[in-house]
PDB file of C-alpha atoms in Angstrom:
ATOM      1  CA  MET A  13      18.701 195.314   9.574  1.00 46.00           C
ATOM      2  CA  ASP A  14      15.560 196.934   9.416  1.00 52.00           C
ATOM      3  CA  ILE A  15      14.303 195.152   6.769  1.00 52.00           C
ATOM      4  CA  TRP A  16      14.896 192.279   8.202  1.00 56.00           C
ATOM      5  CA  TRP A  17      13.219 192.737  11.363  1.00 55.00           C
ATOM      6  CA  GLY A  18      10.274 193.484   9.743  1.00 56.00           C
ATOM      7  CA  ALA A  19       9.461 190.693   7.746  1.00 54.00           C
ATOM      8  CA  THR A  20       9.822 188.060  10.606  1.00 63.00           C
ATOM      9  CA  THR A  21       7.092 188.282  13.480  1.00 75.00           C
ATOM     10  CA  GLU A  22       7.764 188.445  16.812  1.00 77.00           C
ATOM     11  CA  ASN A  23       8.176 184.972  17.356  1.00 78.00           C
ATOM     12  CA  GLU A  24      10.296 184.782  14.561  1.00 81.00           C
ATOM     13  CA  GLN A  25      12.940 187.302  16.410  1.00 79.00           C
ATOM     14  CA  GLN A  26      12.597 185.455  19.478  1.00 84.00           C
ATOM     15  CA  SER A  27      12.781 182.103  18.103  1.00 86.00           C
ATOM     16  CA  PHE A  28      15.952 182.921  15.689  1.00 86.00           C
ATOM     17  CA  THR A  29      18.309 184.921  19.458  1.00 89.00           C
ATOM     18  CA  CYS A  30      17.613 181.922  21.547  1.00 87.00           C
ATOM     19  CA  TYR A  31      19.067 179.969  18.613  1.00 90.00           C
ATOM     20  CA  LEU A  32      21.438 183.033  18.312  1.00 89.00           C
ATOM     21  CA  ILE A  33      22.302 182.607  22.209  1.00 90.00           C
ATOM     22  CA  SER A  34      22.509 178.972  22.485  1.00 90.00           C
ATOM     23  CA  ARG A  35      25.403 177.817  19.804  1.00 91.00           C
ATOM     24  CA  LEU A  36      27.102 181.161  21.414  1.00 88.00           C
ATOM     25  CA  LEU A  37      26.554 179.141  24.876  1.00 88.00           C
ATOM     26  CA  GLN A  38      28.188 176.204  23.488  1.00 88.00           C
ATOM     27  CA  TYR A  39      31.286 177.334  21.500  1.00 84.00           C
ATOM     28  CA  CYS A  40      31.999 179.346  24.719  1.00 78.00           C
ATOM     29  CA  HIS A  41      31.223 175.706  26.304  1.00 76.00           C
ATOM     30  CA  SER A  42      33.500 173.526  24.121  1.00 80.00           C
ATOM     31  CA  SER A  43      35.634 176.246  24.370  1.00 75.00           C
ATOM     32  CA  GLU A  44      37.547 175.998  28.523  1.00 71.00           C
ATOM     33  CA  SER A  45      36.775 172.469  28.085  1.00 67.00           C
ATOM     34  CA  ILE A  46      39.089 171.999  25.097  1.00 66.00           C
ATOM     35  CA  ALA A  47      41.844 174.865  27.098  1.00 63.00           C
ATOM     36  CA  GLY A  48      40.560 172.660  30.372  1.00 60.00           C
ATOM     37  CA  ILE A  49      39.207 175.545  32.274  1.00 51.00           C
TER      38      ILE A  49
END
């Protein structure tokens, strides 16, 4: 984990985090739509 973080810049970390969050939000939203919630 430390090696991975050390190999990236702070900008890349933020972009990757935003990407993960957006993917999770899309997944949760689509799951709710499928479930009819």
